[in-house]
Short mmCIF file of C-alpha atoms in Angstrom, two decimals:
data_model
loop_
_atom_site.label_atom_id
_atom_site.label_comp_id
_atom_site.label_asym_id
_atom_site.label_seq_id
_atom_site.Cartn_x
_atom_site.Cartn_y
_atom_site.Cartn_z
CA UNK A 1 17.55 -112.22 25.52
CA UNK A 2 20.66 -110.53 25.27
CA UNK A 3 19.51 -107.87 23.47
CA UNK A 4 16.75 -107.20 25.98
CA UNK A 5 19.22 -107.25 28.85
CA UNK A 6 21.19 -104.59 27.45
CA UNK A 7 18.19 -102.28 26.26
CA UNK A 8 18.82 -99.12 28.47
CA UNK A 9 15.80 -98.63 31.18
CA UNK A 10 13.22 -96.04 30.92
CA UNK A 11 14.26 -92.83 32.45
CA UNK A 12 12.26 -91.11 34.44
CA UNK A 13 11.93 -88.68 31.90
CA UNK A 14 10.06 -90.61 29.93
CA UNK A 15 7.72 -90.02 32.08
CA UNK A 16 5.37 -87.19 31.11
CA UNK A 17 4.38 -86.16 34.95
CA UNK A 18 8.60 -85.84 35.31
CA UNK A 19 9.00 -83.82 32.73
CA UNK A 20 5.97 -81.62 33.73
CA UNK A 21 7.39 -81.82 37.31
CA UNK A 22 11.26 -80.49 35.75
CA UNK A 23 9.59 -77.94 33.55
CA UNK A 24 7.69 -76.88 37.23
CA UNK A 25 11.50 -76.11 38.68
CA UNK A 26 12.28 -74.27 35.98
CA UNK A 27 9.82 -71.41 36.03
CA UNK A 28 10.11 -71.71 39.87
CA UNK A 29 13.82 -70.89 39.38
CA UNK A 30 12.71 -67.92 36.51
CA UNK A 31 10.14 -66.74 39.18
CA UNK A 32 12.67 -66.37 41.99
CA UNK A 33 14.78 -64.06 39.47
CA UNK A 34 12.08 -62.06 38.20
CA UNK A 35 10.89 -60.92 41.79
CA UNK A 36 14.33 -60.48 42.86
CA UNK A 37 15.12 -58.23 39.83
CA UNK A 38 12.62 -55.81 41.51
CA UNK A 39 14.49 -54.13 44.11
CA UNK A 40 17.24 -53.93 41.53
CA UNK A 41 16.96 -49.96 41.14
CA UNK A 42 18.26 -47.82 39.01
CA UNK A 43 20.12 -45.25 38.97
CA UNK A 44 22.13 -45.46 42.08
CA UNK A 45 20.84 -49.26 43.14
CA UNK A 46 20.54 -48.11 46.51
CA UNK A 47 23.95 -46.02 47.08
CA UNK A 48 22.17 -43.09 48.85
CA UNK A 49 20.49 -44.76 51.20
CA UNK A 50 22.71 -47.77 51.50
CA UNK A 51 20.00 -50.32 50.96
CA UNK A 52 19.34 -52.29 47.84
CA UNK A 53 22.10 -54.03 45.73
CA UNK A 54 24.48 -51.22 47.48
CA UNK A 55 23.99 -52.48 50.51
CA UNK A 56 23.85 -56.52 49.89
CA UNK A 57 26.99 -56.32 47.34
CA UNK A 58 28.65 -54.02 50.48
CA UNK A 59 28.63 -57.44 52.69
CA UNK A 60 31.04 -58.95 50.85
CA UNK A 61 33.01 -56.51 52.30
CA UNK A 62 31.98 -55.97 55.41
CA UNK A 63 31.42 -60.09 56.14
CA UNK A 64 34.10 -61.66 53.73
CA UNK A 65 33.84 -65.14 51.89
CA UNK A 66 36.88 -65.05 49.97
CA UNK A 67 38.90 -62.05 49.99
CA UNK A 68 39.87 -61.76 46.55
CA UNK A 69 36.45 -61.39 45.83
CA UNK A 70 36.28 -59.25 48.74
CA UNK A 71 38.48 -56.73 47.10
CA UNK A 72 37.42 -56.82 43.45
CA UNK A 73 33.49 -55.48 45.35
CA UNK A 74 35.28 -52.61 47.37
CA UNK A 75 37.77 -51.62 44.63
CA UNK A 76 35.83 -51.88 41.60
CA UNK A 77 31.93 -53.02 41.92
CA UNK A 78 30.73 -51.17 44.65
CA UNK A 79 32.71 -47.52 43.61
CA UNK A 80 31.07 -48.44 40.12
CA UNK A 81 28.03 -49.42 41.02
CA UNK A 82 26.03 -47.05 38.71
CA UNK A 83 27.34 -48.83 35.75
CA UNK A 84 27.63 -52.89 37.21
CA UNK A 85 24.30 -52.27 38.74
CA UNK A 86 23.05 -52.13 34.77
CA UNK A 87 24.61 -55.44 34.25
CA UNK A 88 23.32 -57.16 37.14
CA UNK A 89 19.87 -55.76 36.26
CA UNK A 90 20.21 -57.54 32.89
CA UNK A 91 21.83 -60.32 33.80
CA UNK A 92 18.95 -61.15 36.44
CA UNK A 93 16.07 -60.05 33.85
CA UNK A 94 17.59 -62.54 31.36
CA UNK A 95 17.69 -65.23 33.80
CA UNK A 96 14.20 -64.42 34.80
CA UNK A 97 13.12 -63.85 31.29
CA UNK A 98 14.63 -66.87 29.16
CA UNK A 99 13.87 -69.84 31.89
CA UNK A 100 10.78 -68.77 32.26
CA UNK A 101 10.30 -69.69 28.30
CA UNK A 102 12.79 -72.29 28.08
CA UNK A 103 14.81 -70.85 25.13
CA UNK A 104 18.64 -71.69 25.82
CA UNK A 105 18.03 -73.10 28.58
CA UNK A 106 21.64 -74.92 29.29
CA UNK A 107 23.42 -71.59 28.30
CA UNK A 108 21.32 -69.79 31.07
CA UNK A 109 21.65 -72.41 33.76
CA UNK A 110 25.32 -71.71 33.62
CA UNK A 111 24.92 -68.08 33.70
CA UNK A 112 22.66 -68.59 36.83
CA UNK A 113 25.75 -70.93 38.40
CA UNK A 114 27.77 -67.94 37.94
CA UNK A 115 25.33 -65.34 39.53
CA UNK A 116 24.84 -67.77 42.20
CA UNK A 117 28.30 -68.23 42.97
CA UNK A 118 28.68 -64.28 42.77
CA UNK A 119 25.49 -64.13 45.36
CA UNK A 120 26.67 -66.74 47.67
CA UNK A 121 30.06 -65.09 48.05
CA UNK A 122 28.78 -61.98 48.65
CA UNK A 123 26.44 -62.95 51.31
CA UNK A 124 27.81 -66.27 52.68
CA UNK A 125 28.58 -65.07 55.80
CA UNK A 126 26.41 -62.43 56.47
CA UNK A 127 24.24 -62.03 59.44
CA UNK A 128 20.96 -64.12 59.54
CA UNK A 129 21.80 -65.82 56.36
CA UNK A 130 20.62 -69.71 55.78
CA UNK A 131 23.78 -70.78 53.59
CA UNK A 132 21.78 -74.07 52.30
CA UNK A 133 19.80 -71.21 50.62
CA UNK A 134 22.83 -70.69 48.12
CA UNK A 135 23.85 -73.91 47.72
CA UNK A 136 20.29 -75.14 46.98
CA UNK A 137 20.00 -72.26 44.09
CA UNK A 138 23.50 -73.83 42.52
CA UNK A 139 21.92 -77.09 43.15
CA UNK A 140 18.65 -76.01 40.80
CA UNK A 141 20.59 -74.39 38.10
CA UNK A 142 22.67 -77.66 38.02
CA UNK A 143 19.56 -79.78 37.97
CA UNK A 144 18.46 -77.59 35.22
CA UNK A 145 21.69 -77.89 33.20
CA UNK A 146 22.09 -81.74 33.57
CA UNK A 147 18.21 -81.90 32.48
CA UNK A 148 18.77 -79.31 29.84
CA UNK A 149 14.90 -78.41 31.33
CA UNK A 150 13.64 -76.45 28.43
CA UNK A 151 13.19 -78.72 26.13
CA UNK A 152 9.94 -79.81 28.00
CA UNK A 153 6.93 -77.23 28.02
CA UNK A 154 9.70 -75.14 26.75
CA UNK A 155 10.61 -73.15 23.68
CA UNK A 156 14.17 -74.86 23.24
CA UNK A 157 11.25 -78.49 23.11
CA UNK A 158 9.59 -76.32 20.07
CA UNK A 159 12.78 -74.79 18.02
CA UNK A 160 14.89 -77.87 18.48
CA UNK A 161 13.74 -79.63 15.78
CA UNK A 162 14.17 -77.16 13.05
CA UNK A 163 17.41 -76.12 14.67
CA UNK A 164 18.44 -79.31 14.23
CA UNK A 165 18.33 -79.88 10.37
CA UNK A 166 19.17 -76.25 9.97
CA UNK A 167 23.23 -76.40 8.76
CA UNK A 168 22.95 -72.20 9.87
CA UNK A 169 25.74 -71.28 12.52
CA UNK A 170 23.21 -69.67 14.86
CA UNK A 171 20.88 -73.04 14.51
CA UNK A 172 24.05 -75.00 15.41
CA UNK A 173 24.82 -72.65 18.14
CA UNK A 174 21.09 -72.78 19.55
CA UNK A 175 21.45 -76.81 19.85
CA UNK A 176 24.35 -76.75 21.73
CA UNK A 177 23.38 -74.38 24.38
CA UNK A 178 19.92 -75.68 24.47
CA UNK B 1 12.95 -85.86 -5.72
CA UNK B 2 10.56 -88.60 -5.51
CA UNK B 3 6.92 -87.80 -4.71
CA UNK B 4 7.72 -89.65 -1.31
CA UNK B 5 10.20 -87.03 -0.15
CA UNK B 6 8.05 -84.53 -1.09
CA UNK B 7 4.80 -85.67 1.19
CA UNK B 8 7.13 -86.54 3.52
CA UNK B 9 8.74 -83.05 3.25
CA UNK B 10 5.14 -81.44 3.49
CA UNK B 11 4.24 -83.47 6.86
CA UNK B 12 7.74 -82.03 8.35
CA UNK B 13 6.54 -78.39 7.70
CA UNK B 14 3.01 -78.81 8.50
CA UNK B 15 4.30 -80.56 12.27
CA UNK B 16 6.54 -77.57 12.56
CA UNK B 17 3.70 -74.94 12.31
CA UNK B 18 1.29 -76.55 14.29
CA UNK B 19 3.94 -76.97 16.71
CA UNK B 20 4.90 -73.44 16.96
CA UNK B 21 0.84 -72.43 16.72
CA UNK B 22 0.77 -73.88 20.15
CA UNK B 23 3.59 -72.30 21.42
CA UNK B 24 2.12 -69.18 20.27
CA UNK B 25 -1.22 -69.87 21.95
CA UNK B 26 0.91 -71.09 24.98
CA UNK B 27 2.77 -68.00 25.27
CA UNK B 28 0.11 -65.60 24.89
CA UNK B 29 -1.87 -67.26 27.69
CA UNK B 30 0.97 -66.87 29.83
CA UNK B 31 1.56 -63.37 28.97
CA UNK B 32 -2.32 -62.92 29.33
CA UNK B 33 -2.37 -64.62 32.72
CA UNK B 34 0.56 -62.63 34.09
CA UNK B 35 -0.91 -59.65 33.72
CA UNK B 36 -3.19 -60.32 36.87
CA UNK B 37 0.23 -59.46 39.29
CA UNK B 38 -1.75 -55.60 38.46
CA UNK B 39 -3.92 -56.72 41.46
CA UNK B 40 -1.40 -58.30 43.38
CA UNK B 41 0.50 -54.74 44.61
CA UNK B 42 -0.36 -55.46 48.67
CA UNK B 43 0.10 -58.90 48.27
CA UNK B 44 2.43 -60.36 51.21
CA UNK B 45 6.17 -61.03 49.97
CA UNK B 46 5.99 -64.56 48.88
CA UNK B 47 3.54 -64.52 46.52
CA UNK B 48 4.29 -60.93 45.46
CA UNK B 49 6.59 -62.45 42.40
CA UNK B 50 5.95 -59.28 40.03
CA UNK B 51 5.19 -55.75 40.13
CA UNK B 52 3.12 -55.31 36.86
CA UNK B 53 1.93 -51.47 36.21
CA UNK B 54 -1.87 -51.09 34.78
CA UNK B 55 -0.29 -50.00 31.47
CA UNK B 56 1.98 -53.17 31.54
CA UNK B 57 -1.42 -55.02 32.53
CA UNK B 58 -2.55 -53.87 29.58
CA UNK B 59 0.02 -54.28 26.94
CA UNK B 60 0.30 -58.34 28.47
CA UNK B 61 -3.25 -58.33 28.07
CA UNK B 62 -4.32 -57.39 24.82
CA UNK B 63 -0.75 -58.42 23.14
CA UNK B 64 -1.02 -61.49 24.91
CA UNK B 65 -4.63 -62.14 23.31
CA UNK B 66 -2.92 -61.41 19.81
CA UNK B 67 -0.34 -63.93 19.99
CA UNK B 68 -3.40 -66.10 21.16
CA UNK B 69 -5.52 -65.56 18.04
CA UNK B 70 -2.01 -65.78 15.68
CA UNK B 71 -1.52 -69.37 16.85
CA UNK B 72 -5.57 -70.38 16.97
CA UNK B 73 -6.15 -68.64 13.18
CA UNK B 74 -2.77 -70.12 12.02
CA UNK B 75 -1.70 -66.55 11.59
CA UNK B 76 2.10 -65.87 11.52
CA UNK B 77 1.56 -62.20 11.18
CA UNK B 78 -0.12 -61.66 14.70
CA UNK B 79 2.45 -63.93 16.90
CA UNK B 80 5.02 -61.34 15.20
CA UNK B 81 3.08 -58.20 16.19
CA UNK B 82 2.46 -60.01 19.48
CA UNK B 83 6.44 -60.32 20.12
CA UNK B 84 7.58 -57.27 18.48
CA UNK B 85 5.27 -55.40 20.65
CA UNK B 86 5.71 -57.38 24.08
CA UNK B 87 9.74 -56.56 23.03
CA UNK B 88 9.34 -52.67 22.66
CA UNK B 89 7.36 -52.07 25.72
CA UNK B 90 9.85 -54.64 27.42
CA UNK B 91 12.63 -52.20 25.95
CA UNK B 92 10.29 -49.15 26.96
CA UNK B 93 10.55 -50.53 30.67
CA UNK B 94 14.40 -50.73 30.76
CA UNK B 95 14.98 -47.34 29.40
CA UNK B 96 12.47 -45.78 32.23
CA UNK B 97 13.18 -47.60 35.00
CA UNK B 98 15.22 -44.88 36.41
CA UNK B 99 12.08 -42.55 36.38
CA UNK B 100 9.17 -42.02 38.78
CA UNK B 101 6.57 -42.81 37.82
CA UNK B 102 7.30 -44.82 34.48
CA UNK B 103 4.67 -44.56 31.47
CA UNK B 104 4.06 -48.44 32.35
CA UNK B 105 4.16 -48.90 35.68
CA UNK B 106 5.68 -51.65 37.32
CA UNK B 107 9.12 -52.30 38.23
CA UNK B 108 12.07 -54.30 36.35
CA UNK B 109 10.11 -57.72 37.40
CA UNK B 110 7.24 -56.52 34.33
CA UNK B 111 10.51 -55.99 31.88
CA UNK B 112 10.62 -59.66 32.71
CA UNK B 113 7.79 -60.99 31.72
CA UNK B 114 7.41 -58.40 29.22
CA UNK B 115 10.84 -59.20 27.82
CA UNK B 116 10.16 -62.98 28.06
CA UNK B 117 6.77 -63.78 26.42
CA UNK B 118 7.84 -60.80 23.72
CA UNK B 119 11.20 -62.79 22.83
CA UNK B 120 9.51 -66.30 22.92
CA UNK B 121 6.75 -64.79 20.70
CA UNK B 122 9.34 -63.50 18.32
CA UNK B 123 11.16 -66.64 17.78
CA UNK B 124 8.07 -68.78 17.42
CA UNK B 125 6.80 -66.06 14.81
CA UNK B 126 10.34 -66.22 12.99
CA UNK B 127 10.68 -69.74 13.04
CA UNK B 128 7.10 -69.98 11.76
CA UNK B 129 7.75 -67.86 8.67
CA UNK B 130 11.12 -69.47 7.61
CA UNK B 131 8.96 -72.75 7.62
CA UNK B 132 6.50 -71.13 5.99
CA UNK B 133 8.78 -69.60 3.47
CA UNK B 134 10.23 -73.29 2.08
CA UNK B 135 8.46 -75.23 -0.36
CA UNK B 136 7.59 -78.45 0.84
CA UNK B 137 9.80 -81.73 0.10
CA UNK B 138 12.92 -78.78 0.88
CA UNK B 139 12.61 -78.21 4.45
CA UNK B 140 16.32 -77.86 4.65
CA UNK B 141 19.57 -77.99 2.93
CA UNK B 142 20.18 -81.54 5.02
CA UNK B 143 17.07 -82.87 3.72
CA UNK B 144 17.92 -82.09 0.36
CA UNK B 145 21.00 -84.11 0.77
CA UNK B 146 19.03 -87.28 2.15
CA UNK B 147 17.57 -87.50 -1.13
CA UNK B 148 18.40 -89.95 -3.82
#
């Protein structure tokens, strides 16, 4: 009886409709990358015509969240655009790209914190802007992170195991950030 | 080894390829199903989640269909081809998305998906062939270790 009293209860992730239901959030969260990697455009990302990444990265400027971050847009991101436009194309893509599959799933939930947090003070305090939006996307990649999400109806679920009794330095690399 | 570790060794390998089979056969249905965002170019903003090209249609398509038949024949060789190509036309898509019009259509949304179901293709294929590669009963150095 005491044993039974001290078994751990079953998580809700034992169940298999909650792990379908997690594995739903993540490629809702990969969906909301991959269609707003689209107007990320190359090769001026909307400097011309001031629209585009230009313009959105611009109200962090214009509408400032914290200035420090403020600064580092005007001095460096926005006069560089051409080249950090490149990186934020990737960066997106990837986040798109690897939740959708579930590979390294924990490692990109963090990334997507970081874009998030990059997003949110860019655009915090913009015009017309629902700030509950931005928190809710941290709130998903956190959910995602604590759930470590792809390893149901996800790649990281498939590769795990072999990764596992693998003693290779990318295997043991794979299970930590999976 | 005893003849134990060795079935036992077998069973781990054979669970590991039927596992990534049906990733395979997972992953090439989604790239096959993704390809239908080709008809989906006036749709109204939120459902319009990708803007796939009618050559990108066609490379999720009929590579998509190939990483199908890799995991349904048990054929390591096609979810490779599958990935590899899914990868270069995923790599095709970065290098033109500067131009107008790109050889694939679509915007960075198809490098995406092409990017996605080519890379989870890839390592499915990979892992698949280093399990294939080791005899059973030595399905890794740890295992060897268990043994008595």
């Amino acid at each position: 009886m005491t044993a039974a009293m001290h078994d751990p209860p079953a998580g809700p992730l034992a169940s298999g409709l909650s792990r379908g239901l997690l594995s739903v959030v993540r490629i809702g969260v990969a969906v909301m990358w991959i269609q707003n990697v689209a107007w990320k455009r190359p090769p001026d990302f909307g400097r011309a015509d001031d629209n585009g990444l230009f313009f959105w990265a611009g109200q962090a400027v214009e509408f400032p969240v914290f200035p420090p971050y403020s600064a580092f847009v005007e001095v460096l991101f926005l006069p560089s655009i051409e080249v950090v436009g490149w990186i934020i194309l990737l960066v997106e893509g990837g986040l798109g790209a690897f939740l959708l599959i579930g590979l390294a799933t924990r490692f990109w939930a963090v990334v997507g914190l970081a874009q998030t947090l990059a997003i949110t003070l860019s655009v915090l305090n913009a015009p017309h802007e629902w700030h509950w939006s931005y928190y809710l996307m941290f709130l998903a990649h956190l959910a995602i992170f604590a759930t470590a999400a792809g390893r149901w109806f996800g790649l990281d679920g498939v590769l795990r195991p072999a990764w596992s009794r693998s003693s290779g330095r990318l295997a043991r690399a794979m299970v930590r950030l999976s | 080894m005893n003849s134990e570790a060795l079935v036992n060794g077998a069973a781990l390998v054979n669970d590991d390829r039927a596992r990534y089979d049906r990733a395979a056969i997972a992953l090439g249905a989604g790239s096959l199903v993704s390809s239908i965002f080709v008809l989906g170019a006036d749709a109204p903003t939120p459902i319009d989640f990708a803007h796939v090209g009618l050559g990108g249609a066609i490379v999720l398509a009929a590579l998509g269909l190939v990483g199908i038949l890799g995991g349904a024949l048990h054929r390591g060789s096609l979810i490779l081809v599958a990935g590899g190509g899914l990868t270069i036309a995923a790599l095709v898509q970065l290098a033109t998305l500067p131009l107008s019009p790109r050889p694939l259509g679509g915007d960075a949304s198809m490098m995406a998906l092409l990017g996605a179901f080519g890379i989870g293709l890839l390592a499915v294929g990979l892992a698949r062939r280093s399990a294939a590669s080791t005899p059973p009963g030595t399905t890794s150095i740890l295992d060897r270790k268990a043994d008595p």
